C-alpha positions as YAML, in Angstrom:
chain: A
units: angstrom
residues:
- id: 1
  name: MET
  ca: [-3.57, 2.74, -44.16]
- id: 2
  name: THR
  ca: [-6.26, 2.50, -41.77]
- id: 3
  name: THR
  ca: [-6.41, -0.56, -39.37]
- id: 4
  name: LEU
  ca: [-9.77, -1.95, -39.14]
- id: 5
  name: LYS
  ca: [-10.98, -2.07, -35.30]
- id: 6
  name: PHE
  ca: [-13.30, -4.53, -33.86]
- id: 7
  name: LYS
  ca: [-16.49, -2.77, -32.65]
- id: 8
  name: ILE
  ca: [-17.81, -3.78, -28.93]
- id: 9
  name: ILE
  ca: [-21.11, -3.04, -27.49]
- id: 10
  name: VAL
  ca: [-20.72, -2.52, -23.53]
- id: 11
  name: ILE
  ca: [-24.47, -3.06, -22.31]
- id: 12
  name: GLU
  ca: [-23.95, -2.15, -18.47]
- id: 13
  name: ASP
  ca: [-25.73, 0.16, -16.14]
- id: 14
  name: ASP
  ca: [-23.20, 0.63, -13.74]
- id: 15
  name: PRO
  ca: [-21.12, 3.87, -15.00]
- id: 16
  name: PRO
  ca: [-17.92, 3.16, -13.29]
- id: 17
  name: ILE
  ca: [-17.80, -0.19, -14.83]
- id: 18
  name: ARG
  ca: [-18.61, 1.22, -18.38]
- id: 19
  name: ARG
  ca: [-16.05, 3.81, -17.96]
- id: 20
  name: PHE
  ca: [-13.37, 0.94, -16.92]
- id: 21
  name: LEU
  ca: [-14.25, -1.17, -19.84]
- id: 22
  name: ARG
  ca: [-14.18, 1.64, -22.23]
- id: 23
  name: THR
  ca: [-10.97, 2.86, -21.30]
- id: 24
  name: ALA
  ca: [-9.30, -0.77, -21.04]
- id: 25
  name: LEU
  ca: [-10.69, -2.03, -24.44]
- id: 26
  name: GLU
  ca: [-9.86, 1.33, -26.38]
- id: 27
  name: THR
  ca: [-6.36, 0.96, -24.90]
- id: 28
  name: HIS
  ca: [-6.05, -2.55, -26.59]
- id: 29
  name: GLY
  ca: [-7.39, -1.18, -29.80]
- id: 30
  name: PHE
  ca: [-11.07, -1.81, -29.66]
- id: 31
  name: GLU
  ca: [-13.77, 0.63, -30.72]
- id: 32
  name: VAL
  ca: [-16.41, 0.78, -27.88]
- id: 33
  name: VAL
  ca: [-20.09, 1.95, -27.84]
- id: 34
  name: GLU
  ca: [-21.88, 2.15, -24.35]
- id: 35
  name: ALA
  ca: [-25.40, 1.43, -23.39]
- id: 36
  name: ALA
  ca: [-26.90, 1.65, -20.00]
- id: 37
  name: THR
  ca: [-30.04, -0.35, -20.79]
- id: 38
  name: GLY
  ca: [-31.08, -3.51, -22.58]
- id: 39
  name: LYS
  ca: [-33.16, -1.99, -25.18]
- id: 40
  name: GLN
  ca: [-30.58, 0.67, -25.98]
- id: 41
  name: GLY
  ca: [-28.10, -1.98, -26.18]
- id: 42
  name: VAL
  ca: [-30.05, -4.09, -28.67]
- id: 43
  name: ILE
  ca: [-30.40, -0.96, -30.79]
- id: 44
  name: GLU
  ca: [-26.69, 0.04, -30.69]
- id: 45
  name: ALA
  ca: [-25.83, -3.52, -31.53]
- id: 46
  name: LYS
  ca: [-27.88, -3.45, -34.66]
- id: 47
  name: ILE
  ca: [-27.35, -0.17, -36.23]
- id: 48
  name: ARG
  ca: [-23.63, -0.06, -35.53]
- id: 49
  name: LYS
  ca: [-22.98, -3.27, -36.99]
- id: 50
  name: ALA
  ca: [-21.00, -4.49, -33.90]
- id: 51
  name: ASP
  ca: [-18.66, -7.47, -33.66]
- id: 52
  name: LEU
  ca: [-19.23, -8.62, -30.29]
- id: 53
  name: VAL
  ca: [-21.42, -7.47, -27.15]
- id: 54
  name: ILE
  ca: [-20.44, -7.50, -23.48]
- id: 55
  name: LEU
  ca: [-23.71, -7.89, -21.68]
- id: 56
  name: ASP
  ca: [-24.52, -7.26, -17.94]
- id: 57
  name: LEU
  ca: [-27.54, -9.41, -16.82]
- id: 58
  name: GLY
  ca: [-28.80, -7.08, -14.31]
- id: 59
  name: LEU
  ca: [-30.09, -4.22, -16.31]
- id: 60
  name: PRO
  ca: [-32.92, -1.69, -15.09]
- id: 61
  name: ASP
  ca: [-35.45, -2.32, -17.96]
- id: 62
  name: MET
  ca: [-35.01, -6.00, -19.08]
- id: 63
  name: ASP
  ca: [-33.33, -9.21, -17.99]
- id: 64
  name: GLY
  ca: [-30.01, -9.75, -19.65]
- id: 65
  name: VAL
  ca: [-31.29, -13.24, -20.99]
- id: 66
  name: GLU
  ca: [-33.84, -11.28, -22.90]
- id: 67
  name: VAL
  ca: [-31.23, -9.17, -24.44]
- id: 68
  name: VAL
  ca: [-29.65, -12.26, -25.53]
- id: 69
  name: LYS
  ca: [-32.56, -13.64, -27.16]
- id: 70
  name: ALA
  ca: [-33.49, -10.33, -28.90]
- id: 71
  name: ILE
  ca: [-29.76, -10.22, -30.35]
- id: 72
  name: ARG
  ca: [-30.03, -13.92, -31.53]
- id: 73
  name: ALA
  ca: [-33.28, -13.21, -33.36]
- id: 74
  name: TRP
  ca: [-31.27, -11.44, -36.08]
- id: 75
  name: SER
  ca: [-27.42, -11.81, -35.28]
- id: 76
  name: GLU
  ca: [-24.90, -14.58, -34.46]
- id: 77
  name: MET
  ca: [-22.42, -12.10, -33.22]
- id: 78
  name: PRO
  ca: [-20.45, -13.34, -30.16]
- id: 79
  name: ILE
  ca: [-22.29, -12.13, -26.81]
- id: 80
  name: LEU
  ca: [-19.96, -12.34, -23.65]
- id: 81
  name: ILE
  ca: [-21.86, -12.21, -20.49]
- id: 82
  name: LEU
  ca: [-20.37, -10.09, -17.68]
- id: 83
  name: SER
  ca: [-22.43, -10.56, -14.44]
- id: 84
  name: ALA
  ca: [-22.38, -10.78, -10.81]
- id: 85
  name: ARG
  ca: [-24.65, -13.80, -11.01]
- id: 86
  name: SER
  ca: [-22.46, -16.69, -10.48]
- id: 87
  name: ALA
  ca: [-24.86, -19.87, -9.86]
- id: 88
  name: GLU
  ca: [-24.73, -22.55, -12.51]
- id: 89
  name: ILE
  ca: [-28.43, -22.35, -13.26]
- id: 90
  name: GLN
  ca: [-28.10, -18.63, -14.01]
- id: 91
  name: LYS
  ca: [-25.04, -19.21, -16.37]
- id: 92
  name: ILE
  ca: [-26.75, -22.12, -18.12]
- id: 93
  name: GLU
  ca: [-29.82, -19.89, -18.82]
- id: 94
  name: ALA
  ca: [-27.90, -17.37, -20.45]
- id: 95
  name: LEU
  ca: [-25.82, -19.78, -22.46]
- id: 96
  name: ASP
  ca: [-29.02, -21.65, -23.22]
- id: 97
  name: ALA
  ca: [-30.43, -18.34, -24.63]
- id: 98
  name: GLY
  ca: [-27.36, -18.07, -27.13]
- id: 99
  name: ALA
  ca: [-24.49, -16.35, -25.18]
- id: 100
  name: ASP
  ca: [-21.08, -17.51, -26.15]
- id: 101
  name: ASP
  ca: [-19.36, -17.09, -22.99]
- id: 102
  name: TYR
  ca: [-19.90, -16.03, -19.23]
- id: 103
  name: LEU
  ca: [-17.58, -14.38, -16.86]
- id: 104
  name: THR
  ca: [-18.45, -13.43, -13.37]
- id: 105
  name: LYS
  ca: [-17.66, -10.31, -11.65]
- id: 106
  name: PRO
  ca: [-15.29, -9.40, -10.08]
- id: 107
  name: PHE
  ca: [-13.01, -10.11, -13.16]
- id: 108
  name: GLY
  ca: [-9.30, -9.75, -14.28]
- id: 109
  name: LEU
  ca: [-8.78, -7.62, -17.29]
- id: 110
  name: GLY
  ca: [-6.44, -10.36, -18.76]
- id: 111
  name: GLU
  ca: [-9.10, -13.04, -18.70]
- id: 112
  name: LEU
  ca: [-11.59, -10.55, -20.09]
- id: 113
  name: LEU
  ca: [-9.43, -9.84, -23.10]
- id: 114
  name: ALA
  ca: [-8.56, -13.47, -23.76]
- id: 115
  name: ARG
  ca: [-12.34, -14.48, -23.70]
- id: 116
  name: ILE
  ca: [-12.97, -11.51, -26.43]
- id: 117
  name: ARG
  ca: [-10.28, -12.89, -28.53]
- id: 118
  name: VAL
  ca: [-11.41, -16.34, -28.30]
- id: 119
  name: ALA
  ca: [-14.96, -15.18, -29.05]
- id: 120
  name: LEU
  ca: [-13.63, -12.96, -32.13]
- id: 121
  name: ARG
  ca: [-11.57, -16.08, -33.34]
- id: 122
  name: HIS
  ca: [-14.72, -18.34, -33.20]
- id: 123
  name: ALA
  ca: [-16.76, -15.56, -35.14]
- id: 124
  name: SER
  ca: [-14.24, -15.28, -38.05]
- id: 125
  name: GLY
  ca: [-11.49, -17.87, -38.22]
- id: 126
  name: THR
  ca: [-13.56, -20.73, -37.11]
- id: 127
  name: SER
  ca: [-16.40, -20.16, -39.65]
- id: 128
  name: GLU
  ca: [-13.89, -19.81, -42.46]
- id: 129
  name: GLN
  ca: [-12.51, -22.98, -41.44]
- id: 130
  name: THR
  ca: [-15.89, -24.91, -41.39]
- id: 131
  name: GLN
  ca: [-16.91, -23.28, -44.72]
- id: 132
  name: ALA
  ca: [-13.82, -24.48, -46.13]
- id: 133
  name: GLY
  ca: [-14.68, -28.06, -44.76]
- id: 134
  name: VAL
  ca: [-11.61, -28.63, -42.55]
- id: 135
  name: PHE
  ca: [-11.21, -27.49, -38.82]
- id: 136
  name: SER
  ca: [-7.91, -27.42, -37.12]
- id: 137
  name: THR
  ca: [-6.56, -26.70, -33.87]
- id: 138
  name: GLY
  ca: [-3.10, -27.91, -32.48]
- id: 139
  name: ASN
  ca: [-2.78, -31.47, -33.68]
- id: 140
  name: LEU
  ca: [-6.36, -32.05, -34.15]
- id: 141
  name: LYS
  ca: [-7.95, -31.92, -37.67]
- id: 142
  name: VAL
  ca: [-11.47, -32.70, -38.66]
- id: 143
  name: ASP
  ca: [-12.34, -33.15, -42.30]
- id: 144
  name: LEU
  ca: [-15.91, -32.25, -42.27]
- id: 145
  name: ILE
  ca: [-16.62, -33.00, -45.77]
- id: 146
  name: ASN
  ca: [-15.14, -36.46, -45.74]
- id: 147
  name: ARG
  ca: [-16.10, -37.15, -42.01]
- id: 148
  name: ARG
  ca: [-12.44, -37.97, -41.22]
- id: 149
  name: VAL
  ca: [-10.49, -36.98, -38.10]
- id: 150
  name: PHE
  ca: [-6.83, -36.95, -37.63]
- id: 151
  name: ASN
  ca: [-4.42, -36.39, -34.59]
- id: 152
  name: GLY
  ca: [-1.09, -35.36, -36.18]
- id: 153
  name: ASP
  ca: [-0.60, -37.65, -39.14]
- id: 154
  name: ARG
  ca: [-2.69, -40.42, -37.38]
- id: 155
  name: GLU
  ca: [-6.28, -41.01, -38.41]
- id: 156
  name: ILE
  ca: [-8.51, -41.59, -35.60]
- id: 157
  name: HIS
  ca: [-11.77, -43.98, -36.06]
- id: 158
  name: LEU
  ca: [-14.89, -42.52, -34.34]
- id: 159
  name: THR
  ca: [-18.39, -44.23, -34.08]
- id: 160
  name: PRO
  ca: [-21.24, -42.27, -35.76]
- id: 161
  name: ILE
  ca: [-22.29, -40.65, -32.51]
- id: 162
  name: GLN
  ca: [-18.61, -39.78, -31.37]
- id: 163
  name: TYR
  ca: [-18.21, -37.99, -34.71]
- id: 164
  name: ARG
  ca: [-21.36, -36.26, -34.55]
- id: 165
  name: LEU
  ca: [-20.55, -34.95, -31.09]
- id: 166
  name: LEU
  ca: [-17.06, -33.94, -32.05]
- id: 167
  name: ALA
  ca: [-18.71, -32.06, -35.24]
- id: 168
  name: VAL
  ca: [-21.29, -30.19, -32.95]
- id: 169
  name: LEU
  ca: [-18.36, -29.02, -30.92]
- id: 170
  name: VAL
  ca: [-16.39, -27.98, -34.14]
- id: 171
  name: LYS
  ca: [-19.47, -25.98, -35.38]
- id: 172
  name: HIS
  ca: [-19.39, -24.03, -32.23]
- id: 173
  name: ALA
  ca: [-15.53, -24.04, -31.44]
- id: 174
  name: GLY
  ca: [-14.48, -21.48, -28.82]
- id: 175
  name: LYS
  ca: [-18.17, -21.48, -27.43]
- id: 176
  name: ILE
  ca: [-19.38, -22.88, -24.31]
- id: 177
  name: LEU
  ca: [-22.31, -25.24, -25.22]
- id: 178
  name: THR
  ca: [-24.44, -26.43, -22.26]
- id: 179
  name: HIS
  ca: [-25.24, -30.21, -21.67]
- id: 180
  name: ARG
  ca: [-28.87, -29.44, -23.02]
- id: 181
  name: GLN
  ca: [-27.73, -27.57, -26.24]
- id: 182
  name: ILE
  ca: [-25.32, -30.53, -26.99]
- id: 183
  name: LEU
  ca: [-27.76, -33.37, -26.08]
- id: 184
  name: LYS
  ca: [-30.47, -31.67, -28.37]
- id: 185
  name: GLU
  ca: [-28.12, -31.46, -31.37]
- id: 186
  name: VAL
  ca: [-26.55, -34.70, -31.01]
- id: 187
  name: TRP
  ca: [-29.23, -37.03, -29.69]
- id: 188
  name: GLY
  ca: [-32.57, -34.79, -30.48]
- id: 189
  name: PRO
  ca: [-34.96, -33.00, -28.15]
- id: 190
  name: ASP
  ca: [-36.31, -36.10, -26.46]
- id: 191
  name: CYS
  ca: [-33.01, -36.80, -24.82]
- id: 192
  name: ILE
  ca: [-31.97, -33.38, -23.41]
- id: 193
  name: GLU
  ca: [-32.32, -34.57, -19.80]
- id: 194
  name: SER
  ca: [-30.00, -37.83, -20.29]
- id: 195
  name: ALA
  ca: [-26.84, -36.01, -19.30]
- id: 196
  name: HIS
  ca: [-25.08, -39.55, -18.65]
- id: 197
  name: TYR
  ca: [-25.16, -40.19, -22.38]
- id: 198
  name: LEU
  ca: [-23.09, -36.94, -22.82]
- id: 199
  name: ARG
  ca: [-20.57, -37.88, -20.03]
- id: 200
  name: ILE
  ca: [-19.88, -41.40, -21.50]
- id: 201
  name: TYR
  ca: [-19.23, -40.26, -25.02]
- id: 202
  name: MET
  ca: [-17.18, -37.34, -24.18]
- id: 203
  name: SER
  ca: [-15.25, -39.50, -22.09]
- id: 204
  name: GLN
  ca: [-14.78, -41.94, -25.18]
- id: 205
  name: LEU
  ca: [-13.77, -38.86, -27.38]
- id: 206
  name: ARG
  ca: [-11.13, -37.86, -24.97]
- id: 207
  name: HIS
  ca: [-9.41, -41.07, -24.62]
- id: 208
  name: LYS
  ca: [-9.25, -41.38, -28.43]
- id: 209
  name: LEU
  ca: [-8.27, -37.68, -29.18]
- id: 210
  name: GLU
  ca: [-6.21, -36.39, -26.06]
- id: 211
  name: ALA
  ca: [-2.78, -37.20, -25.08]
- id: 212
  name: ASP
  ca: [-3.96, -37.06, -21.51]
- id: 213
  name: PRO
  ca: [-7.69, -37.64, -21.26]
- id: 214
  name: ALA
  ca: [-7.31, -36.63, -17.54]
- id: 215
  name: GLN
  ca: [-6.20, -33.30, -18.72]
- id: 216
  name: PRO
  ca: [-7.61, -32.42, -21.86]
- id: 217
  name: GLN
  ca: [-6.16, -30.04, -24.25]
- id: 218
  name: TYR
  ca: [-8.90, -29.75, -26.72]
- id: 219
  name: LEU
  ca: [-12.34, -30.93, -25.22]
- id: 220
  name: LEU
  ca: [-12.67, -28.83, -22.15]
- id: 221
  name: THR
  ca: [-15.40, -28.92, -19.20]
- id: 222
  name: GLU
  ca: [-17.01, -25.91, -17.88]
- id: 223
  name: SER
  ca: [-17.84, -27.34, -14.71]
- id: 224
  name: GLY
  ca: [-21.80, -27.84, -14.03]
- id: 225
  name: VAL
  ca: [-22.44, -26.13, -17.38]
- id: 226
  name: GLY
  ca: [-21.16, -27.98, -20.61]
- id: 227
  name: TYR
  ca: [-18.35, -28.41, -22.78]
- id: 228
  name: TRP
  ca: [-16.51, -26.48, -25.31]
- id: 229
  name: LEU
  ca: [-13.62, -27.13, -27.93]
- id: 230
  name: LYS
  ca: [-10.73, -24.95, -27.54]
- id: 231
  name: VAL
  ca: [-9.47, -22.97, -30.51]
...
């Protein structure tokens, strides 16, 4: 019986990094397709029916953010940024464009593999859970059909806005969402600069859902960028 391999497109213009990624990922059971330019990467991702894209932002023919936008025009496949650009504004720009995660060079292979596993779980397992109407991770369970939330056997009462915030994080579980993305989905486009709303309600959610709000297990912060729900 043949084991189905996940197919990853590596869009990276540096040949040594491409070779390293191919060797490392194939050793761990992934099928790898290389692309040295943004345009080639978009084509490969489309025709090869990829499961995930690893993307460098500094490409010779187009900016990586434009590659993200091009892929997002037709696919929701996970896009993991692997870049030397480390400024918060650059991370936010890539994530706002539709990237799922951002890892800064130099990087550790163990962390990269962990990020890939999270992204693939988000793309498959989480979507199956949300389609079934129930999302769960650890002791946290969200009944999306009946709008009920449980921590273990205990039902947690949430206000409408608290629930809406949690539902957005559940919808994108495992994916980093920027402050602007969350504000737009929860409060609307007129509130995308009102980050204080988000801080207040995230603190309220953590106090209701986390055993230790100061060291959250589920509702995690990406410093200076946004939040994500761990799966």
